[in-house]
Amino acid sequence: MASNVSNILGRMGLYGAKTVFDSYTPQDLSKTPTEVVIESMLLGQESYDLVKKQTALLNLSRLNTVLTEDAITYDETRGPKFANMMSRLLSLDFIKKGQNVTMFGRSGAGKSTVAKIIGRKACMAGYTTLYYSTSDMLAMLSTVTGSQMYTSRLKNLCGKMLLILDDFCLTGYNLEEQKILFDVFNRRYSNRSTIIISQKTPDEWHDTMEGSSLAESIVDRASNNNFVLTLNGDSRRTSLDDGKPKKQDKKDDQKDAKDAGEPQAAPAAEPDTEGATPLMRELIMQRATASAAEAAARDAQSK
């Protein structure tokens, strides 16, 4: 009887419920009220579904980070304003309201890492999230401008609840690239949240784009309806021979330009399995990772 129930749960894909059911011995099942068994199975399935969703979102996000908010450094250099703003941003309320965030600071100040930590928390909360360096995003879209593929990729990009654009206006943009930026910001404005990471101020953005009319429209949409987070201080990166430990919140400079148009897996990202039994956690991780890989493959094929 018990083996039949277990097999049926497996065929139905209810692996969380199956794991919980299989953890009961025949003696346990005979002593435990039916409603308790059913409730524990439902909770197990709920936990499994949540972890599977979190894993899929992390793998499709291109974040490539396992850092959590505990890794953020709060010190005198960054100051109390930074701490207060981080408290507001980590609540993720800005995503619910479709508001933007602009992050400013020198190279190596930790902007990218802080943004990725927010992005990872957004994934864990169930928000679709996507990270791109601005140059990679432009490369991904510029190769298909004027085609149906451009419309499809733009729709996918602008449909994400949170888009993180790194190294914004690091270099100048030609007219075609400015048109792409306008399409992205115009579609997302007041509908979806965007975190913009830059070493330059909005006035400098305008100058970097040579003061075109498109530049004015881009800057207007990118610098309004937003929170501003400034990371003070010099670079927190250290050289390998100075004998100093590296900071936890150093920027991850590994950019995958070769596959800019495809969702990138985050191989080291682990879903939250807090509260699960060791046996259940092991199966959840195995099943969730497999399901995330399948989802990523389907998403890549649809591009």
Short mmCIF file of C-alpha atoms in Angstrom, two decimals:
data_model
loop_
_atom_site.label_atom_id
_atom_site.label_comp_id
_atom_site.label_asym_id
_atom_site.label_seq_id
_atom_site.Cartn_x
_atom_site.Cartn_y
_atom_site.Cartn_z
CA MET A 1 0.00 0.00 0.00
CA ALA A 2 2.71 2.47 1.03
CA SER A 3 4.82 1.66 -2.02
CA ASN A 4 1.83 2.26 -4.31
CA VAL A 5 1.25 5.70 -2.79
CA SER A 6 4.93 6.53 -3.16
CA ASN A 7 4.96 5.44 -6.80
CA ILE A 8 1.86 7.48 -7.60
CA LEU A 9 3.35 10.58 -5.99
CA GLY A 10 6.48 10.08 -8.07
CA ARG A 11 4.55 9.68 -11.33
CA MET A 12 2.63 12.87 -10.54
CA GLY A 13 5.86 14.77 -9.97
CA LEU A 14 5.01 15.50 -6.33
CA TYR A 15 8.56 14.88 -5.18
CA GLY A 16 8.36 16.99 -2.05
CA ALA A 17 5.31 15.09 -0.83
CA LYS A 18 6.92 11.80 -1.86
CA THR A 19 10.07 12.55 0.15
CA VAL A 20 8.04 13.23 3.28
CA PHE A 21 5.84 10.15 2.76
CA ASP A 22 8.88 7.91 2.20
CA SER A 23 10.41 9.16 5.47
CA TYR A 24 7.57 7.48 7.39
CA THR A 25 8.12 3.85 8.43
CA PRO A 26 5.14 1.47 8.33
CA GLN A 27 5.00 1.74 12.12
CA ASP A 28 4.96 5.55 11.91
CA LEU A 29 2.10 5.48 9.41
CA SER A 30 0.03 3.20 11.60
CA LYS A 31 0.48 5.46 14.63
CA THR A 32 0.25 8.88 12.98
CA PRO A 33 -3.18 10.41 12.28
CA THR A 34 -3.96 10.56 8.55
CA GLU A 35 -4.51 14.32 8.61
CA VAL A 36 -1.04 14.84 10.13
CA VAL A 37 0.58 12.75 7.39
CA ILE A 38 -1.32 14.63 4.68
CA GLU A 39 -0.44 18.01 6.19
CA SER A 40 3.25 17.14 6.40
CA MET A 41 3.19 15.96 2.78
CA LEU A 42 1.54 19.18 1.63
CA LEU A 43 4.08 21.27 3.52
CA GLY A 44 6.88 19.20 2.01
CA GLN A 45 5.52 19.78 -1.49
CA GLU A 46 5.13 23.50 -0.81
CA SER A 47 8.74 23.69 0.35
CA TYR A 48 9.92 21.76 -2.69
CA ASP A 49 8.01 24.00 -5.12
CA LEU A 50 9.42 27.12 -3.50
CA VAL A 51 13.00 25.90 -3.69
CA LYS A 52 12.53 24.81 -7.30
CA LYS A 53 11.22 28.25 -8.22
CA GLN A 54 14.05 30.01 -6.38
CA THR A 55 16.65 27.84 -8.08
CA ALA A 56 15.18 28.46 -11.53
CA LEU A 57 15.07 32.22 -10.96
CA LEU A 58 18.68 32.27 -9.74
CA ASN A 59 19.93 30.23 -12.68
CA LEU A 60 18.18 32.46 -15.22
CA SER A 61 19.19 35.72 -13.54
CA ARG A 62 22.86 35.77 -14.69
CA LEU A 63 23.78 37.01 -11.20
CA ASN A 64 26.46 34.40 -10.57
CA THR A 65 26.72 35.13 -6.86
CA VAL A 66 26.07 33.29 -3.61
CA LEU A 67 26.52 36.35 -1.41
CA THR A 68 23.66 37.36 0.87
CA GLU A 69 22.94 40.62 2.67
CA ASP A 70 25.16 39.49 5.55
CA ALA A 71 28.15 40.08 3.26
CA ILE A 72 27.44 43.82 2.91
CA THR A 73 29.96 45.96 4.77
CA TYR A 74 28.61 48.83 6.87
CA ASP A 75 31.35 51.18 8.06
CA GLU A 76 32.16 54.83 8.67
CA THR A 77 33.20 55.35 5.06
CA ARG A 78 29.81 54.35 3.73
CA GLY A 79 28.04 56.09 6.57
CA PRO A 80 24.54 55.97 8.10
CA LYS A 81 22.78 57.15 4.93
CA PHE A 82 24.03 54.06 3.14
CA ALA A 83 22.77 51.82 5.96
CA ASN A 84 19.35 53.50 5.97
CA MET A 85 18.97 53.24 2.21
CA MET A 86 20.06 49.60 2.18
CA SER A 87 17.41 48.83 4.78
CA ARG A 88 14.77 50.27 2.45
CA LEU A 89 16.10 48.55 -0.65
CA LEU A 90 16.46 45.13 1.00
CA SER A 91 12.77 45.28 1.90
CA LEU A 92 12.23 44.97 -1.89
CA ASP A 93 9.31 47.38 -1.61
CA PHE A 94 10.70 49.37 -4.55
CA ILE A 95 10.16 46.34 -6.80
CA LYS A 96 6.51 46.09 -5.79
CA LYS A 97 6.06 49.74 -6.75
CA GLY A 98 8.04 49.59 -10.00
CA GLN A 99 10.58 52.13 -8.77
CA ASN A 100 14.19 52.42 -9.91
CA VAL A 101 17.52 52.59 -8.11
CA THR A 102 20.68 54.36 -9.27
CA MET A 103 23.95 53.38 -7.63
CA PHE A 104 26.95 55.68 -7.83
CA GLY A 105 30.53 55.23 -6.70
CA ARG A 106 34.09 54.84 -7.82
CA SER A 107 35.35 51.73 -9.53
CA GLY A 108 35.71 48.95 -6.96
CA ALA A 109 33.49 50.64 -4.36
CA GLY A 110 31.24 47.56 -4.25
CA LYS A 111 28.32 48.78 -6.37
CA SER A 112 27.95 45.63 -8.44
CA THR A 113 28.14 43.28 -5.48
CA VAL A 114 25.55 45.24 -3.50
CA ALA A 115 23.24 45.25 -6.54
CA LYS A 116 23.71 41.50 -7.05
CA ILE A 117 22.90 40.84 -3.39
CA ILE A 118 19.65 42.75 -3.81
CA GLY A 119 19.00 40.81 -7.01
CA ARG A 120 19.61 37.48 -5.30
CA LYS A 121 17.21 38.40 -2.52
CA ALA A 122 14.64 39.36 -5.17
CA CYS A 123 14.99 35.89 -6.73
CA MET A 124 14.53 34.24 -3.34
CA ALA A 125 11.36 36.32 -2.89
CA GLY A 126 10.01 35.09 -6.24
CA TYR A 127 10.75 38.11 -8.45
CA THR A 128 12.06 37.51 -11.97
CA THR A 129 15.48 39.16 -12.10
CA LEU A 130 18.08 39.71 -14.81
CA TYR A 131 21.63 41.09 -14.58
CA TYR A 132 23.54 42.53 -17.53
CA SER A 133 26.47 44.82 -18.05
CA THR A 134 25.05 47.56 -20.27
CA SER A 135 27.53 46.71 -23.03
CA ASP A 136 26.49 43.05 -23.02
CA MET A 137 22.81 43.96 -23.14
CA LEU A 138 23.40 46.30 -26.08
CA ALA A 139 25.45 43.65 -27.88
CA MET A 140 22.69 41.09 -27.35
CA LEU A 141 20.00 43.41 -28.77
CA SER A 142 21.96 45.22 -31.48
CA THR A 143 22.61 42.00 -33.40
CA VAL A 144 18.87 41.52 -33.99
CA THR A 145 17.55 45.09 -34.40
CA GLY A 146 14.81 45.41 -36.97
CA SER A 147 13.79 41.77 -36.67
CA GLN A 148 11.11 39.83 -34.83
CA MET A 149 13.86 38.47 -32.59
CA TYR A 150 14.55 42.01 -31.37
CA THR A 151 10.91 42.40 -30.35
CA SER A 152 10.98 39.02 -28.62
CA ARG A 153 14.19 39.70 -26.69
CA LEU A 154 13.07 43.20 -25.75
CA LYS A 155 9.77 41.83 -24.47
CA ASN A 156 11.57 39.23 -22.36
CA LEU A 157 14.01 41.82 -21.01
CA CYS A 158 11.33 44.35 -20.16
CA GLY A 159 9.08 41.75 -18.59
CA LYS A 160 11.49 41.02 -15.74
CA MET A 161 10.41 42.46 -12.42
CA LEU A 162 13.98 43.60 -11.75
CA LEU A 163 16.65 44.46 -14.32
CA ILE A 164 20.18 45.28 -13.15
CA LEU A 165 22.30 47.26 -15.62
CA ASP A 166 25.97 47.50 -14.69
CA ASP A 167 28.61 49.95 -15.95
CA PHE A 168 26.01 52.31 -17.38
CA CYS A 169 27.53 55.08 -19.53
CA LEU A 170 31.02 53.78 -18.92
CA THR A 171 31.64 54.64 -22.57
CA GLY A 172 29.72 56.59 -25.20
CA TYR A 173 26.84 55.07 -27.17
CA ASN A 174 26.14 55.48 -30.88
CA LEU A 175 22.70 56.40 -32.19
CA GLU A 176 21.58 52.78 -32.62
CA GLU A 177 22.61 51.93 -29.06
CA GLN A 178 20.82 55.01 -27.74
CA LYS A 179 17.65 53.89 -29.52
CA ILE A 180 17.94 50.49 -27.82
CA LEU A 181 18.46 52.12 -24.41
CA PHE A 182 15.43 54.31 -25.00
CA ASP A 183 13.32 51.27 -25.92
CA VAL A 184 14.37 49.49 -22.70
CA PHE A 185 13.90 52.43 -20.32
CA ASN A 186 10.69 53.63 -21.99
CA ARG A 187 9.02 50.23 -21.71
CA ARG A 188 10.13 49.67 -18.14
CA TYR A 189 9.47 53.16 -16.79
CA SER A 190 6.94 53.09 -13.90
CA ASN A 191 6.14 49.43 -14.70
CA ARG A 192 9.22 47.45 -13.78
CA SER A 193 12.19 48.23 -11.53
CA THR A 194 15.68 48.84 -12.85
CA ILE A 195 18.89 49.15 -10.86
CA ILE A 196 21.39 51.30 -12.77
CA ILE A 197 25.05 51.08 -11.70
CA SER A 198 27.35 53.87 -12.81
CA GLN A 199 30.52 55.74 -11.99
CA LYS A 200 29.01 58.88 -13.50
CA THR A 201 26.16 61.23 -12.53
CA PRO A 202 23.09 61.82 -14.74
CA ASP A 203 24.60 65.09 -15.97
CA GLU A 204 27.65 63.16 -17.09
CA TRP A 205 25.41 60.56 -18.77
CA HIS A 206 24.00 63.32 -20.94
CA ASP A 207 27.48 64.49 -21.90
CA THR A 208 28.70 60.93 -22.53
CA MET A 209 25.87 60.47 -25.03
CA GLU A 210 26.83 63.78 -26.67
CA GLY A 211 23.70 65.62 -25.60
CA SER A 212 21.37 64.15 -28.23
CA SER A 213 17.59 64.40 -27.95
CA LEU A 214 17.51 60.66 -27.32
CA ALA A 215 20.05 61.16 -24.54
CA GLU A 216 17.72 63.61 -22.83
CA SER A 217 14.86 61.10 -22.96
CA ILE A 218 17.06 58.27 -21.70
CA VAL A 219 18.45 60.31 -18.81
CA ASP A 220 14.98 61.53 -17.90
CA ARG A 221 13.59 58.00 -17.61
CA ALA A 222 16.70 56.55 -15.98
CA SER A 223 17.08 59.22 -13.30
CA ASN A 224 13.47 59.74 -12.23
CA ASN A 225 11.09 57.66 -10.07
CA ASN A 226 14.19 56.32 -8.37
CA PHE A 227 16.18 55.95 -5.19
CA VAL A 228 19.82 57.04 -5.15
CA LEU A 229 22.45 54.94 -3.38
CA THR A 230 25.96 56.37 -3.20
CA LEU A 231 28.85 54.14 -2.15
CA ASN A 232 31.54 56.42 -0.77
CA GLY A 233 35.21 55.64 -0.54
CA ASP A 234 38.02 54.35 -2.70
CA SER A 235 38.23 50.95 -4.33
CA ARG A 236 37.83 48.03 -1.93
CA ARG A 237 39.73 45.68 -4.20
CA THR A 238 43.18 44.58 -3.11
CA SER A 239 46.13 43.21 -5.04
CA LEU A 240 47.29 39.64 -4.58
CA ASP A 241 50.70 40.63 -3.21
CA ASP A 242 49.81 43.26 -0.62
CA GLY A 243 49.19 40.73 2.11
CA LYS A 244 45.70 42.02 2.85
CA PRO A 245 42.56 39.90 2.83
CA LYS A 246 40.07 40.73 0.12
CA LYS A 247 36.83 42.42 1.09
CA GLN A 248 33.68 40.36 0.96
CA ASP A 249 31.91 42.90 -1.16
CA LYS A 250 34.43 43.29 -3.96
CA LYS A 251 32.96 43.53 -7.46
CA ASP A 252 32.79 40.42 -9.59
CA ASP A 253 34.44 41.45 -12.85
CA GLN A 254 33.82 38.23 -14.75
CA LYS A 255 31.62 39.24 -17.67
CA ASP A 256 30.51 36.57 -20.17
CA ALA A 257 30.27 38.52 -23.43
CA LYS A 258 30.31 35.38 -25.57
CA ASP A 259 26.89 34.27 -24.41
CA ALA A 260 25.40 37.71 -23.88
CA GLY A 261 22.13 36.70 -25.50
CA GLU A 262 21.57 33.57 -23.46
CA PRO A 263 20.52 33.09 -19.83
CA GLN A 264 23.56 32.22 -17.75
CA ALA A 265 23.52 29.61 -15.03
CA ALA A 266 24.65 30.41 -11.52
CA PRO A 267 26.34 27.09 -10.69
CA ALA A 268 27.27 28.00 -7.15
CA ALA A 269 23.89 29.46 -6.17
CA GLU A 270 22.10 27.36 -3.59
CA PRO A 271 18.37 27.63 -2.82
CA ASP A 272 17.16 28.22 0.69
CA THR A 273 16.30 24.88 2.32
CA GLU A 274 16.01 26.16 5.87
CA GLY A 275 13.59 24.08 7.90
CA ALA A 276 13.81 21.00 5.70
CA THR A 277 14.99 17.64 7.01
CA PRO A 278 18.41 16.43 5.74
CA LEU A 279 16.79 13.75 3.59
CA MET A 280 14.27 16.19 2.17
CA ARG A 281 16.91 18.88 1.63
CA GLU A 282 19.06 16.48 -0.40
CA LEU A 283 16.25 15.45 -2.73
CA ILE A 284 14.96 19.01 -3.01
CA MET A 285 18.38 20.20 -4.14
CA GLN A 286 18.73 17.39 -6.68
CA ARG A 287 15.27 17.83 -8.15
CA ALA A 288 15.34 21.63 -8.07
CA THR A 289 18.69 21.82 -9.85
CA ALA A 290 17.53 19.42 -12.57
CA SER A 291 14.28 21.33 -13.05
CA ALA A 292 16.13 24.66 -13.23
CA ALA A 293 18.45 23.30 -15.93
CA GLU A 294 15.45 22.12 -17.95
CA ALA A 295 13.81 25.53 -17.56
CA ALA A 296 16.98 27.29 -18.69
CA ALA A 297 17.22 25.06 -21.76
CA ARG A 298 13.60 25.76 -22.68
CA ASP A 299 14.12 29.47 -22.23
CA ALA A 300 17.24 29.40 -24.45
CA GLN A 301 15.39 27.50 -27.19
CA SER A 302 12.60 30.10 -27.19
CA LYS A 303 15.04 32.94 -27.98
#
